[in-house]
Amino acid sequence: MQSYTIGQAAQLLGVSPDTARRWADAGRVATHRDDNGRRLIEGQALAALAVEVGQQGADDEEASYTSARNAFRGIVTGVKLGDVAAQVEIQAGPHRLVSLLTREAVEELGLEVGMRAIARVKSTNVHIDRT
């Protein structure tokens, strides 16, 4: 089973290493030490914590009436308007999402660089790479 350092776990959870360390100290996730004395989190325990953290974030959101469950809260970092279409770029933690939509939709939403937004993703074709 793969294990992760506190820093790696923090990156995967989208929190600071200090937050991940506090969660481990509070017993929210079990850790063990490797031969070099580094604190590690087992992959299965980290996966369970990631689900828990994700569910808490979903509970904090206002009621949402959508079938798209993959919501990425972030900040608009780019808006390119064409005559009919537009491209909107959102940075959500370490994730960069780019969406192509109509110019009319961008204008109706009032999307501008620097404002908060949520990118919702629903796809029947998702590629997964092993890292």
PDB file of C-alpha atoms in Angstrom:
ATOM      1  CA  MET A   1       0.000   0.000   0.000  1.00  0.00           C
ATOM      2  CA  GLN A   2       1.287   3.436  -0.906  1.00  0.00           C
ATOM      3  CA  SER A   3       1.920   5.925   1.890  1.00  0.00           C
ATOM      4  CA  TYR A   4       2.038   9.712   1.698  1.00  0.00           C
ATOM      5  CA  THR A   5       3.984  12.346   3.601  1.00  0.00           C
ATOM      6  CA  ILE A   6       2.078  15.095   5.387  1.00  0.00           C
ATOM      7  CA  GLY A   7       3.041  17.502   2.582  1.00  0.00           C
ATOM      8  CA  GLN A   8       1.839  15.148  -0.146  1.00  0.00           C
ATOM      9  CA  ALA A   9      -1.402  14.507   1.744  1.00  0.00           C
ATOM     10  CA  ALA A  10      -1.972  18.238   2.167  1.00  0.00           C
ATOM     11  CA  GLN A  11      -1.503  18.802  -1.553  1.00  0.00           C
ATOM     12  CA  LEU A  12      -3.955  16.024  -2.423  1.00  0.00           C
ATOM     13  CA  LEU A  13      -6.515  17.334   0.089  1.00  0.00           C
ATOM     14  CA  GLY A  14      -6.140  20.939  -1.048  1.00  0.00           C
ATOM     15  CA  VAL A  15      -5.093  22.213   2.387  1.00  0.00           C
ATOM     16  CA  SER A  16      -1.881  23.558   3.888  1.00  0.00           C
ATOM     17  CA  PRO A  17       0.693  21.182   5.389  1.00  0.00           C
ATOM     18  CA  ASP A  18      -0.028  22.811   8.780  1.00  0.00           C
ATOM     19  CA  THR A  19      -3.701  21.896   8.485  1.00  0.00           C
ATOM     20  CA  ALA A  20      -2.882  18.303   7.509  1.00  0.00           C
ATOM     21  CA  ARG A  21      -0.454  18.110  10.452  1.00  0.00           C
ATOM     22  CA  ARG A  22      -3.097  19.449  12.876  1.00  0.00           C
ATOM     23  CA  TRP A  23      -5.620  16.911  11.582  1.00  0.00           C
ATOM     24  CA  ALA A  24      -3.097  14.111  12.132  1.00  0.00           C
ATOM     25  CA  ASP A  25      -2.241  15.414  15.623  1.00  0.00           C
ATOM     26  CA  ALA A  26      -5.955  15.503  16.479  1.00  0.00           C
ATOM     27  CA  GLY A  27      -6.353  11.876  15.363  1.00  0.00           C
ATOM     28  CA  ARG A  28      -8.484  12.681  12.342  1.00  0.00           C
ATOM     29  CA  VAL A  29      -6.165  10.448  10.305  1.00  0.00           C
ATOM     30  CA  ALA A  30      -3.679   7.855  11.537  1.00  0.00           C
ATOM     31  CA  THR A  31       0.025   8.265  10.810  1.00  0.00           C
ATOM     32  CA  HIS A  32       3.115   6.164  11.268  1.00  0.00           C
ATOM     33  CA  ARG A  33       6.824   6.916  10.936  1.00  0.00           C
ATOM     34  CA  ASP A  34       9.120   5.529   8.284  1.00  0.00           C
ATOM     35  CA  ASP A  35      12.755   4.519   8.848  1.00  0.00           C
ATOM     36  CA  ASN A  36      13.811   8.163   8.418  1.00  0.00           C
ATOM     37  CA  GLY A  37      11.337   9.398  11.032  1.00  0.00           C
ATOM     38  CA  ARG A  38       8.954  11.044   8.550  1.00  0.00           C
ATOM     39  CA  ARG A  39       5.240  10.888   9.362  1.00  0.00           C
ATOM     40  CA  LEU A  40       3.316   8.974   6.737  1.00  0.00           C
ATOM     41  CA  ILE A  41      -0.369   8.396   6.048  1.00  0.00           C
ATOM     42  CA  GLU A  42      -1.513   5.128   4.475  1.00  0.00           C
ATOM     43  CA  GLY A  43      -3.238   5.546   1.110  1.00  0.00           C
ATOM     44  CA  GLN A  44      -6.527   4.008   2.256  1.00  0.00           C
ATOM     45  CA  ALA A  45      -6.703   6.283   5.306  1.00  0.00           C
ATOM     46  CA  LEU A  46      -5.943   9.322   3.153  1.00  0.00           C
ATOM     47  CA  ALA A  47      -8.635   8.311   0.655  1.00  0.00           C
ATOM     48  CA  ALA A  48     -11.197   8.042   3.469  1.00  0.00           C
ATOM     49  CA  LEU A  49     -10.184  11.466   4.794  1.00  0.00           C
ATOM     50  CA  ALA A  50     -10.441  12.948   1.294  1.00  0.00           C
ATOM     51  CA  VAL A  51     -14.018  11.665   0.993  1.00  0.00           C
ATOM     52  CA  GLU A  52     -14.850  13.078   4.431  1.00  0.00           C
ATOM     53  CA  VAL A  53     -13.338  16.480   3.587  1.00  0.00           C
ATOM     54  CA  GLY A  54     -15.160  16.523   0.250  1.00  0.00           C
ATOM     55  CA  GLN A  55     -18.496  15.722   1.889  1.00  0.00           C
ATOM     56  CA  GLN A  56     -18.025  18.469   4.454  1.00  0.00           C
ATOM     57  CA  GLY A  57     -17.381  20.952   1.660  1.00  0.00           C
ATOM     58  CA  ALA A  58     -20.551  19.810  -0.080  1.00  0.00           C
ATOM     59  CA  ASP A  59     -22.557  20.188   3.140  1.00  0.00           C
ATOM     60  CA  ASP A  60     -21.323  23.782   3.514  1.00  0.00           C
ATOM     61  CA  GLU A  61     -22.572  24.759   0.063  1.00  0.00           C
ATOM     62  CA  GLU A  62     -25.960  26.324  -0.419  1.00  0.00           C
ATOM     63  CA  ALA A  63     -28.611  23.955  -1.712  1.00  0.00           C
ATOM     64  CA  SER A  64     -27.751  23.060  -5.267  1.00  0.00           C
ATOM     65  CA  TYR A  65     -30.174  21.730  -7.822  1.00  0.00           C
ATOM     66  CA  THR A  66     -27.864  20.101 -10.290  1.00  0.00           C
ATOM     67  CA  SER A  67     -26.825  16.611 -11.274  1.00  0.00           C
ATOM     68  CA  ALA A  68     -23.181  17.692 -11.686  1.00  0.00           C
ATOM     69  CA  ARG A  69     -21.446  16.571  -8.504  1.00  0.00           C
ATOM     70  CA  ASN A  70     -17.888  17.637  -9.272  1.00  0.00           C
ATOM     71  CA  ALA A  71     -17.768  21.265  -8.140  1.00  0.00           C
ATOM     72  CA  PHE A  72     -14.497  23.201  -8.171  1.00  0.00           C
ATOM     73  CA  ARG A  73     -14.607  26.498  -6.254  1.00  0.00           C
ATOM     74  CA  GLY A  74     -12.052  28.924  -7.560  1.00  0.00           C
ATOM     75  CA  ILE A  75     -11.256  32.291  -9.047  1.00  0.00           C
ATOM     76  CA  VAL A  76     -11.714  33.406 -12.647  1.00  0.00           C
ATOM     77  CA  THR A  77      -8.250  33.941 -14.118  1.00  0.00           C
ATOM     78  CA  GLY A  78      -9.149  34.542 -17.746  1.00  0.00           C
ATOM     79  CA  VAL A  79     -12.081  35.510 -19.955  1.00  0.00           C
ATOM     80  CA  LYS A  80     -11.726  35.589 -23.738  1.00  0.00           C
ATOM     81  CA  LEU A  81     -14.790  36.803 -25.599  1.00  0.00           C
ATOM     82  CA  GLY A  82     -15.418  35.997 -29.233  1.00  0.00           C
ATOM     83  CA  ASP A  83     -18.319  37.094 -31.395  1.00  0.00           C
ATOM     84  CA  VAL A  84     -20.459  34.111 -30.344  1.00  0.00           C
ATOM     85  CA  ALA A  85     -18.345  31.932 -28.045  1.00  0.00           C
ATOM     86  CA  ALA A  86     -16.202  32.608 -24.988  1.00  0.00           C
ATOM     87  CA  GLN A  87     -13.459  30.866 -23.048  1.00  0.00           C
ATOM     88  CA  VAL A  88     -13.389  31.111 -19.256  1.00  0.00           C
ATOM     89  CA  GLU A  89     -10.454  29.923 -17.165  1.00  0.00           C
ATOM     90  CA  ILE A  90     -10.778  29.155 -13.446  1.00  0.00           C
ATOM     91  CA  GLN A  91      -8.014  28.286 -10.996  1.00  0.00           C
ATOM     92  CA  ALA A  92      -9.395  26.064  -8.231  1.00  0.00           C
ATOM     93  CA  GLY A  93      -6.537  25.249  -5.888  1.00  0.00           C
ATOM     94  CA  PRO A  94      -3.997  23.353  -7.985  1.00  0.00           C
ATOM     95  CA  HIS A  95      -6.583  22.714 -10.702  1.00  0.00           C
ATOM     96  CA  ARG A  96      -6.900  24.853 -13.842  1.00  0.00           C
ATOM     97  CA  LEU A  97     -10.252  24.452 -15.559  1.00  0.00           C
ATOM     98  CA  VAL A  98     -11.071  25.918 -18.960  1.00  0.00           C
ATOM     99  CA  SER A  99     -14.639  26.081 -20.215  1.00  0.00           C
ATOM    100  CA  LEU A 100     -15.994  27.017 -23.617  1.00  0.00           C
ATOM    101  CA  LEU A 101     -19.429  28.577 -23.441  1.00  0.00           C
ATOM    102  CA  THR A 102     -21.491  31.193 -25.213  1.00  0.00           C
ATOM    103  CA  ARG A 103     -20.617  34.862 -24.984  1.00  0.00           C
ATOM    104  CA  GLU A 104     -24.213  35.461 -23.908  1.00  0.00           C
ATOM    105  CA  ALA A 105     -23.786  33.136 -20.901  1.00  0.00           C
ATOM    106  CA  VAL A 106     -20.581  34.906 -19.821  1.00  0.00           C
ATOM    107  CA  GLU A 107     -22.285  38.277 -20.071  1.00  0.00           C
ATOM    108  CA  GLU A 108     -25.407  37.105 -18.200  1.00  0.00           C
ATOM    109  CA  LEU A 109     -23.242  35.732 -15.386  1.00  0.00           C
ATOM    110  CA  GLY A 110     -21.095  38.867 -15.380  1.00  0.00           C
ATOM    111  CA  LEU A 111     -17.919  36.786 -15.328  1.00  0.00           C
ATOM    112  CA  GLU A 112     -14.741  38.831 -14.940  1.00  0.00           C
ATOM    113  CA  VAL A 113     -11.149  38.088 -13.990  1.00  0.00           C
ATOM    114  CA  GLY A 114     -10.764  38.093 -10.213  1.00  0.00           C
ATOM    115  CA  MET A 115     -14.259  37.044  -9.226  1.00  0.00           C
ATOM    116  CA  ARG A 116     -15.122  33.824  -7.414  1.00  0.00           C
ATOM    117  CA  ALA A 117     -16.877  31.114  -9.396  1.00  0.00           C
ATOM    118  CA  ILE A 118     -17.681  27.418  -9.292  1.00  0.00           C
ATOM    119  CA  ALA A 119     -16.842  25.156 -12.220  1.00  0.00           C
ATOM    120  CA  ARG A 120     -19.153  22.140 -12.296  1.00  0.00           C
ATOM    121  CA  VAL A 121     -17.958  19.166 -14.285  1.00  0.00           C
ATOM    122  CA  LYS A 122     -20.061  16.313 -15.603  1.00  0.00           C
ATOM    123  CA  SER A 123     -18.514  14.046 -18.150  1.00  0.00           C
ATOM    124  CA  THR A 124     -18.977  10.608 -19.604  1.00  0.00           C
ATOM    125  CA  ASN A 125     -15.366  10.540 -20.724  1.00  0.00           C
ATOM    126  CA  VAL A 126     -12.823  10.978 -17.924  1.00  0.00           C
ATOM    127  CA  HIS A 127      -9.189   9.927 -18.332  1.00  0.00           C
ATOM    128  CA  ILE A 128      -7.192   8.844 -15.287  1.00  0.00           C
ATOM    129  CA  ASP A 129      -3.407   8.677 -15.222  1.00  0.00           C
ATOM    130  CA  ARG A 130      -1.512   6.751 -12.583  1.00  0.00           C
ATOM    131  CA  THR A 131       1.160   8.910 -10.972  1.00  0.00           C
TER     132      THR A 131
END
